[in-house]
Amino acid sequence: MQPRNVNPQRENKLKITETNLTTVMEFVLLGFSDIPEFHRFLFGVFLVMYVIILLGNGIIILMTRIEPTLQTPMYFFISNFSFLEICYVSVTLPRMLMDLWTQEGDISLVACATQMCFALMLGVTESLLLAVMAYDRYVAICNPLHYSLVMNHKACIQLVVGSWISGIPVQIGQTCQIFSLPFCDSNQINHFFCDIPPMLKLACGDIFMNEMVVYIFAVLLITVPFMFILGSYTRIISTILKLPSNTGRSKAFSTCSSHLIVVVLFYGSATITYLKPKSIQYEGTDKLLSLFYTILIPMFYPMIYSLRNKDVTQALKKLLPKSLAW
């Protein structure tokens, strides 16, 4: 991939330190610089996708607030998940749209670090929230008589708040660690947002320990919640298969299928991106994977939850006539 021609004055915005090393003070997000003729087309496509993400997740949040049948712990978690997706996409997509429109990619070191930090924190929150949703399904199916007692309103709020704040100190520390490295070879990030893999490629010197820290946190924050989800669904499936009626089994599976699809999409893309060996990291592939988990998957989440859930479909049918009447 050939990088775009960058303004020398912009590229040379480097600070000379007393040790005669150059430290990058501003980066350039190359984004889709190899296909400048498609920038306007891509801007339109991504803008439409952003609107779909906002509307789709916004409608789910609205439905869970105004429809009495959806005011249950499961839909409380789904509404929080939809809000999380809006935040997650908004960290990267508006910036990418601006860069496509202006055909520039200047981003200061502080702005780049802030974007990375929020993207990482929200990614961790998503991982933990998926685990919480799996726990909710486990209690509902495996211990239905205790469900209302275990998943009371206070417990639901505590689980959601815990998911939101647990990753904050870890990811702030990881961001500080990444940006404490010397970026002295180039200030051009061959990506459309500031993410760990492309940032590490710009760092000088021995970054083995930094890479190991990234892998360790990825294992802890991705693999551990995934293993918890896997264990929960092992028990859930075992319980469902023991149900006496086909109707009961079908209904139980239908309440879990949407969540399982989301789990596979999220953890599959996250594992490939952050845990694959460095030797097979190709910049073009990384960029496509990032588009997949930062834009495409969040766009499909509302469809997955609405099309595969009768309660949401019925609530949507009620909401649409009211909206049209208004």
Short mmCIF file of C-alpha atoms in Angstrom, two decimals:
data_model
loop_
_atom_site.label_atom_id
_atom_site.label_comp_id
_atom_site.label_asym_id
_atom_site.label_seq_id
_atom_site.Cartn_x
_atom_site.Cartn_y
_atom_site.Cartn_z
CA MET A 1 0.00 0.00 0.00
CA GLN A 2 1.45 3.31 -1.03
CA PRO A 3 1.03 6.16 1.42
CA ARG A 4 -0.35 9.43 0.22
CA ASN A 5 1.89 12.40 -0.42
CA VAL A 6 1.94 14.20 2.87
CA ASN A 7 2.66 17.86 3.28
CA PRO A 8 6.35 18.05 4.35
CA GLN A 9 5.55 20.80 6.81
CA ARG A 10 2.92 18.59 8.42
CA GLU A 11 5.14 15.50 8.40
CA ASN A 12 7.97 17.40 10.00
CA LYS A 13 6.00 18.56 12.99
CA LEU A 14 8.46 16.81 15.24
CA LYS A 15 10.00 17.94 18.44
CA ILE A 16 13.80 17.74 18.72
CA THR A 17 14.83 16.61 22.17
CA GLU A 18 18.08 17.20 23.97
CA THR A 19 19.29 13.69 23.11
CA ASN A 20 19.04 14.47 19.38
CA LEU A 21 16.18 11.97 18.94
CA THR A 22 13.05 13.12 17.13
CA THR A 23 9.78 12.57 18.92
CA VAL A 24 6.58 12.73 16.89
CA MET A 25 4.17 15.35 18.19
CA GLU A 26 1.56 14.92 15.45
CA PHE A 27 0.42 11.91 13.43
CA VAL A 28 -1.19 11.51 10.04
CA LEU A 29 -3.95 8.92 9.62
CA LEU A 30 -3.49 7.57 6.12
CA GLY A 31 -6.89 5.87 6.11
CA PHE A 32 -7.87 5.13 2.53
CA SER A 33 -5.17 7.27 0.92
CA ASP A 34 -4.38 4.55 -1.61
CA ILE A 35 -7.80 5.07 -3.27
CA PRO A 36 -8.33 8.88 -3.21
CA GLU A 37 -10.74 8.69 -6.14
CA PHE A 38 -13.22 6.80 -3.93
CA HIS A 39 -13.10 9.17 -0.95
CA ARG A 40 -16.43 10.87 -1.72
CA PHE A 41 -18.10 7.52 -2.35
CA LEU A 42 -16.73 6.05 0.88
CA PHE A 43 -17.81 9.18 2.75
CA GLY A 44 -21.39 8.63 1.58
CA VAL A 45 -21.35 4.91 2.38
CA PHE A 46 -19.93 5.37 5.89
CA LEU A 47 -22.24 8.30 6.61
CA VAL A 48 -25.28 6.17 5.74
CA MET A 49 -23.92 3.35 7.92
CA TYR A 50 -23.38 5.77 10.82
CA VAL A 51 -26.97 7.02 10.54
CA ILE A 52 -28.23 3.40 10.47
CA ILE A 53 -26.20 2.58 13.59
CA LEU A 54 -27.53 5.64 15.44
CA LEU A 55 -31.14 5.04 14.40
CA GLY A 56 -31.11 1.27 14.91
CA ASN A 57 -29.55 1.33 18.36
CA GLY A 58 -31.50 4.47 19.30
CA ILE A 59 -34.81 2.74 18.47
CA ILE A 60 -33.88 -0.24 20.64
CA ILE A 61 -33.07 2.09 23.55
CA LEU A 62 -36.36 3.93 23.05
CA MET A 63 -38.41 0.73 22.86
CA THR A 64 -36.93 -0.67 26.07
CA ARG A 65 -37.87 2.57 27.84
CA ILE A 66 -41.48 2.98 26.69
CA GLU A 67 -42.65 -0.62 26.13
CA PRO A 68 -43.69 -2.31 29.41
CA THR A 69 -43.06 -5.85 28.09
CA LEU A 70 -39.41 -4.94 27.43
CA GLN A 71 -38.69 -3.56 30.89
CA THR A 72 -36.93 -6.69 32.10
CA PRO A 73 -33.28 -7.33 33.06
CA MET A 74 -32.48 -8.87 29.65
CA TYR A 75 -33.69 -5.82 27.74
CA PHE A 76 -32.09 -3.51 30.28
CA PHE A 77 -28.75 -5.07 29.32
CA ILE A 78 -29.61 -4.93 25.60
CA SER A 79 -30.43 -1.21 25.83
CA ASN A 80 -27.12 -0.57 27.59
CA PHE A 81 -25.39 -2.58 24.90
CA SER A 82 -27.04 -0.44 22.20
CA PHE A 83 -25.93 2.75 23.97
CA LEU A 84 -22.42 1.31 24.19
CA GLU A 85 -22.39 0.65 20.43
CA ILE A 86 -23.38 4.25 19.71
CA CYS A 87 -20.50 5.48 21.89
CA TYR A 88 -18.03 2.97 20.43
CA VAL A 89 -18.77 3.88 16.82
CA SER A 90 -18.75 7.60 17.61
CA VAL A 91 -15.15 7.37 18.83
CA THR A 92 -13.85 6.45 15.36
CA LEU A 93 -16.42 7.02 12.62
CA PRO A 94 -16.96 10.82 12.79
CA ARG A 95 -13.18 11.32 12.67
CA MET A 96 -12.92 9.01 9.65
CA LEU A 97 -15.75 10.86 7.90
CA MET A 98 -13.97 14.17 8.47
CA ASP A 99 -10.71 12.79 7.08
CA LEU A 100 -12.46 11.39 4.00
CA TRP A 101 -14.18 14.72 3.35
CA THR A 102 -11.14 16.95 3.87
CA GLN A 103 -8.69 14.34 2.46
CA GLU A 104 -6.40 15.13 5.37
CA GLY A 105 -5.52 13.05 8.38
CA ASP A 106 -3.73 15.29 10.86
CA ILE A 107 -4.24 14.20 14.44
CA SER A 108 -2.30 15.43 17.43
CA LEU A 109 -0.57 13.05 19.81
CA VAL A 110 -3.05 13.91 22.58
CA ALA A 111 -6.07 13.42 20.30
CA CYS A 112 -4.66 10.12 19.04
CA ALA A 113 -4.05 8.87 22.59
CA THR A 114 -7.54 9.96 23.66
CA GLN A 115 -9.16 8.17 20.72
CA MET A 116 -7.22 4.98 21.45
CA CYS A 117 -8.02 5.12 25.17
CA PHE A 118 -11.77 5.50 24.64
CA ALA A 119 -11.83 2.82 21.93
CA LEU A 120 -10.04 0.38 24.25
CA MET A 121 -12.21 1.22 27.26
CA LEU A 122 -15.43 0.78 25.30
CA GLY A 123 -14.11 -2.45 23.78
CA VAL A 124 -13.43 -3.84 27.26
CA THR A 125 -16.88 -2.70 28.39
CA GLU A 126 -18.43 -4.57 25.46
CA SER A 127 -16.54 -7.74 26.38
CA LEU A 128 -17.65 -7.56 30.01
CA LEU A 129 -21.22 -6.60 29.16
CA LEU A 130 -21.52 -9.64 26.88
CA ALA A 131 -20.39 -11.77 29.82
CA VAL A 132 -23.01 -10.12 32.05
CA MET A 133 -25.70 -10.83 29.45
CA ALA A 134 -24.61 -14.48 29.35
CA TYR A 135 -24.92 -14.62 33.16
CA ASP A 136 -28.42 -13.16 32.89
CA ARG A 137 -29.44 -15.92 30.46
CA TYR A 138 -27.80 -18.54 32.67
CA VAL A 139 -29.82 -17.47 35.72
CA ALA A 140 -33.05 -17.18 33.69
CA ILE A 141 -32.79 -20.67 32.21
CA CYS A 142 -30.87 -22.66 34.81
CA ASN A 143 -32.37 -21.05 37.95
CA PRO A 144 -35.71 -19.57 36.82
CA LEU A 145 -37.28 -19.67 40.30
CA HIS A 146 -34.53 -17.42 41.68
CA TYR A 147 -34.29 -15.15 38.64
CA SER A 148 -36.27 -12.20 40.00
CA LEU A 149 -34.35 -12.38 43.27
CA VAL A 150 -30.85 -12.69 41.74
CA MET A 151 -31.36 -10.28 38.84
CA ASN A 152 -33.11 -7.53 40.79
CA HIS A 153 -32.89 -3.91 39.70
CA LYS A 154 -30.01 -3.08 42.05
CA ALA A 155 -27.98 -6.09 40.89
CA CYS A 156 -28.55 -5.20 37.23
CA ILE A 157 -27.33 -1.64 37.78
CA GLN A 158 -24.27 -2.87 39.68
CA LEU A 159 -23.38 -5.32 36.90
CA VAL A 160 -23.72 -2.63 34.21
CA VAL A 161 -21.75 -0.03 36.17
CA GLY A 162 -19.06 -2.61 36.88
CA SER A 163 -18.81 -3.40 33.17
CA TRP A 164 -18.44 0.28 32.30
CA ILE A 165 -15.80 1.20 34.87
CA SER A 166 -13.72 -1.99 35.21
CA GLY A 167 -11.61 -1.37 32.13
CA ILE A 168 -10.96 2.33 32.71
CA PRO A 169 -7.77 2.16 34.86
CA VAL A 170 -6.34 -0.74 32.84
CA GLN A 171 -6.81 0.91 29.47
CA ILE A 172 -5.62 4.32 30.65
CA GLY A 173 -2.45 2.59 31.84
CA GLN A 174 -2.09 0.68 28.57
CA THR A 175 -2.57 3.85 26.51
CA CYS A 176 0.06 5.67 28.58
CA GLN A 177 2.41 2.75 28.07
CA ILE A 178 1.96 2.79 24.27
CA PHE A 179 2.38 6.56 23.97
CA SER A 180 5.41 6.63 26.23
CA LEU A 181 7.29 4.82 23.45
CA PRO A 182 9.48 6.87 21.09
CA PHE A 183 7.85 7.26 17.67
CA CYS A 184 10.88 8.38 15.75
CA ASP A 185 10.72 6.65 12.35
CA SER A 186 7.50 8.01 10.90
CA ASN A 187 4.38 9.85 11.90
CA GLN A 188 2.13 8.19 9.29
CA ILE A 189 -0.40 5.74 10.75
CA ASN A 190 -1.56 3.33 8.05
CA HIS A 191 -5.02 3.04 9.56
CA PHE A 192 -8.22 5.05 9.86
CA PHE A 193 -8.01 5.43 13.65
CA CYS A 194 -5.42 5.16 16.41
CA ASP A 195 -5.29 1.50 17.39
CA ILE A 196 -2.60 -0.52 19.18
CA PRO A 197 -1.23 -2.65 16.27
CA PRO A 198 -0.53 0.26 13.86
CA MET A 199 0.87 2.39 16.70
CA LEU A 200 3.33 -0.32 17.73
CA LYS A 201 4.56 -0.52 14.14
CA LEU A 202 5.69 3.12 14.37
CA ALA A 203 7.60 2.69 17.62
CA CYS A 204 11.40 2.51 17.67
CA GLY A 205 13.63 0.26 19.68
CA ASP A 206 12.78 -2.95 21.47
CA ILE A 207 9.02 -3.16 21.99
CA PHE A 208 8.89 -6.85 22.94
CA MET A 209 7.74 -6.12 26.50
CA ASN A 210 5.10 -3.71 25.24
CA GLU A 211 3.77 -6.36 22.88
CA MET A 212 3.69 -8.90 25.68
CA VAL A 213 1.69 -6.51 27.87
CA VAL A 214 -0.79 -6.04 25.01
CA TYR A 215 -1.15 -9.81 24.64
CA ILE A 216 -1.55 -10.32 28.40
CA PHE A 217 -4.30 -7.71 28.70
CA ALA A 218 -5.98 -9.03 25.55
CA VAL A 219 -6.02 -12.52 27.05
CA LEU A 220 -7.35 -11.27 30.39
CA LEU A 221 -9.97 -8.92 28.98
CA ILE A 222 -11.05 -10.97 25.96
CA THR A 223 -10.32 -14.62 26.66
CA VAL A 224 -11.41 -14.72 30.32
CA PRO A 225 -14.89 -13.21 29.67
CA PHE A 226 -15.23 -15.46 26.63
CA MET A 227 -14.43 -18.54 28.70
CA PHE A 228 -17.04 -17.43 31.26
CA ILE A 229 -19.59 -17.09 28.44
CA LEU A 230 -18.61 -20.49 27.08
CA GLY A 231 -19.07 -22.06 30.52
CA SER A 232 -22.44 -20.35 30.98
CA TYR A 233 -23.75 -21.56 27.64
CA THR A 234 -22.50 -25.07 28.28
CA ARG A 235 -24.77 -25.16 31.34
CA ILE A 236 -27.57 -23.36 29.48
CA ILE A 237 -27.58 -25.79 26.54
CA SER A 238 -27.40 -28.75 28.89
CA THR A 239 -30.44 -27.43 30.78
CA ILE A 240 -32.40 -26.67 27.60
CA LEU A 241 -31.86 -30.17 26.21
CA LYS A 242 -33.39 -31.61 29.40
CA LEU A 243 -36.63 -29.64 28.99
CA PRO A 244 -39.59 -31.98 28.35
CA SER A 245 -41.34 -30.07 25.56
CA ASN A 246 -40.13 -28.94 22.14
CA THR A 247 -41.93 -25.63 22.65
CA GLY A 248 -39.99 -24.92 25.83
CA ARG A 249 -36.69 -25.81 24.18
CA SER A 250 -37.47 -23.63 21.17
CA LYS A 251 -38.43 -20.65 23.33
CA ALA A 252 -35.31 -21.01 25.49
CA PHE A 253 -33.04 -21.24 22.47
CA SER A 254 -34.68 -18.18 20.88
CA THR A 255 -33.83 -16.02 23.91
CA CYS A 256 -30.15 -16.98 23.59
CA SER A 257 -29.59 -17.14 19.83
CA SER A 258 -29.23 -13.40 19.28
CA HIS A 259 -26.71 -13.07 22.09
CA LEU A 260 -24.73 -16.05 20.80
CA ILE A 261 -24.47 -14.51 17.32
CA VAL A 262 -23.22 -11.23 18.79
CA VAL A 263 -20.68 -13.10 20.97
CA VAL A 264 -19.27 -14.99 17.98
CA LEU A 265 -19.00 -11.81 15.87
CA PHE A 266 -17.37 -9.72 18.60
CA TYR A 267 -14.94 -12.24 20.05
CA GLY A 268 -14.07 -13.67 16.65
CA SER A 269 -13.00 -10.29 15.25
CA ALA A 270 -11.31 -9.19 18.50
CA THR A 271 -9.30 -12.41 18.75
CA ILE A 272 -8.08 -12.21 15.16
CA THR A 273 -7.13 -8.55 15.57
CA TYR A 274 -5.31 -8.58 18.92
CA LEU A 275 -4.18 -12.17 19.47
CA LYS A 276 -2.97 -13.27 16.05
CA PRO A 277 0.80 -13.77 15.62
CA LYS A 278 2.70 -10.74 14.41
CA SER A 279 4.11 -12.68 11.47
CA ILE A 280 0.73 -12.76 9.74
CA GLN A 281 -0.26 -9.16 10.39
CA TYR A 282 -0.89 -7.46 7.09
CA GLU A 283 -1.88 -3.83 7.15
CA GLY A 284 -4.63 -4.23 4.55
CA THR A 285 -6.12 -7.17 6.45
CA ASP A 286 -5.92 -5.29 9.76
CA LYS A 287 -7.76 -2.37 8.24
CA LEU A 288 -10.54 -4.57 6.85
CA LEU A 289 -10.89 -6.37 10.18
CA SER A 290 -11.10 -3.02 11.97
CA LEU A 291 -13.86 -1.89 9.61
CA PHE A 292 -15.66 -5.13 10.37
CA TYR A 293 -15.69 -4.83 14.16
CA THR A 294 -15.91 -1.03 14.46
CA ILE A 295 -18.61 -0.34 11.85
CA LEU A 296 -20.20 -3.37 10.19
CA ILE A 297 -20.92 -5.44 13.32
CA PRO A 298 -22.47 -2.51 15.30
CA MET A 299 -24.70 -1.83 12.27
CA PHE A 300 -26.00 -5.42 12.34
CA TYR A 301 -26.57 -5.63 16.11
CA PRO A 302 -30.02 -3.95 16.08
CA MET A 303 -31.10 -6.19 13.18
CA ILE A 304 -29.91 -9.31 15.02
CA TYR A 305 -31.79 -8.41 18.19
CA SER A 306 -34.96 -7.25 16.44
CA LEU A 307 -35.34 -9.86 13.68
CA ARG A 308 -34.61 -12.81 15.98
CA ASN A 309 -36.68 -11.61 18.94
CA LYS A 310 -40.48 -11.70 18.88
CA ASP A 311 -40.86 -9.29 21.81
CA VAL A 312 -38.73 -6.65 20.09
CA THR A 313 -40.51 -7.20 16.77
CA GLN A 314 -43.92 -6.76 18.38
CA ALA A 315 -42.78 -3.65 20.28
CA LEU A 316 -41.41 -2.23 17.03
CA LYS A 317 -44.74 -2.81 15.29
CA LYS A 318 -46.44 -0.86 18.10
CA LEU A 319 -43.89 1.93 18.00
CA LEU A 320 -43.97 2.53 14.24
CA PRO A 321 -47.69 3.43 14.01
CA LYS A 322 -47.30 5.82 16.95
CA SER A 323 -44.31 7.45 15.27
CA LEU A 324 -46.14 7.80 11.96
CA ALA A 325 -49.17 9.27 13.73
CA TRP A 326 -46.93 11.79 15.48
#
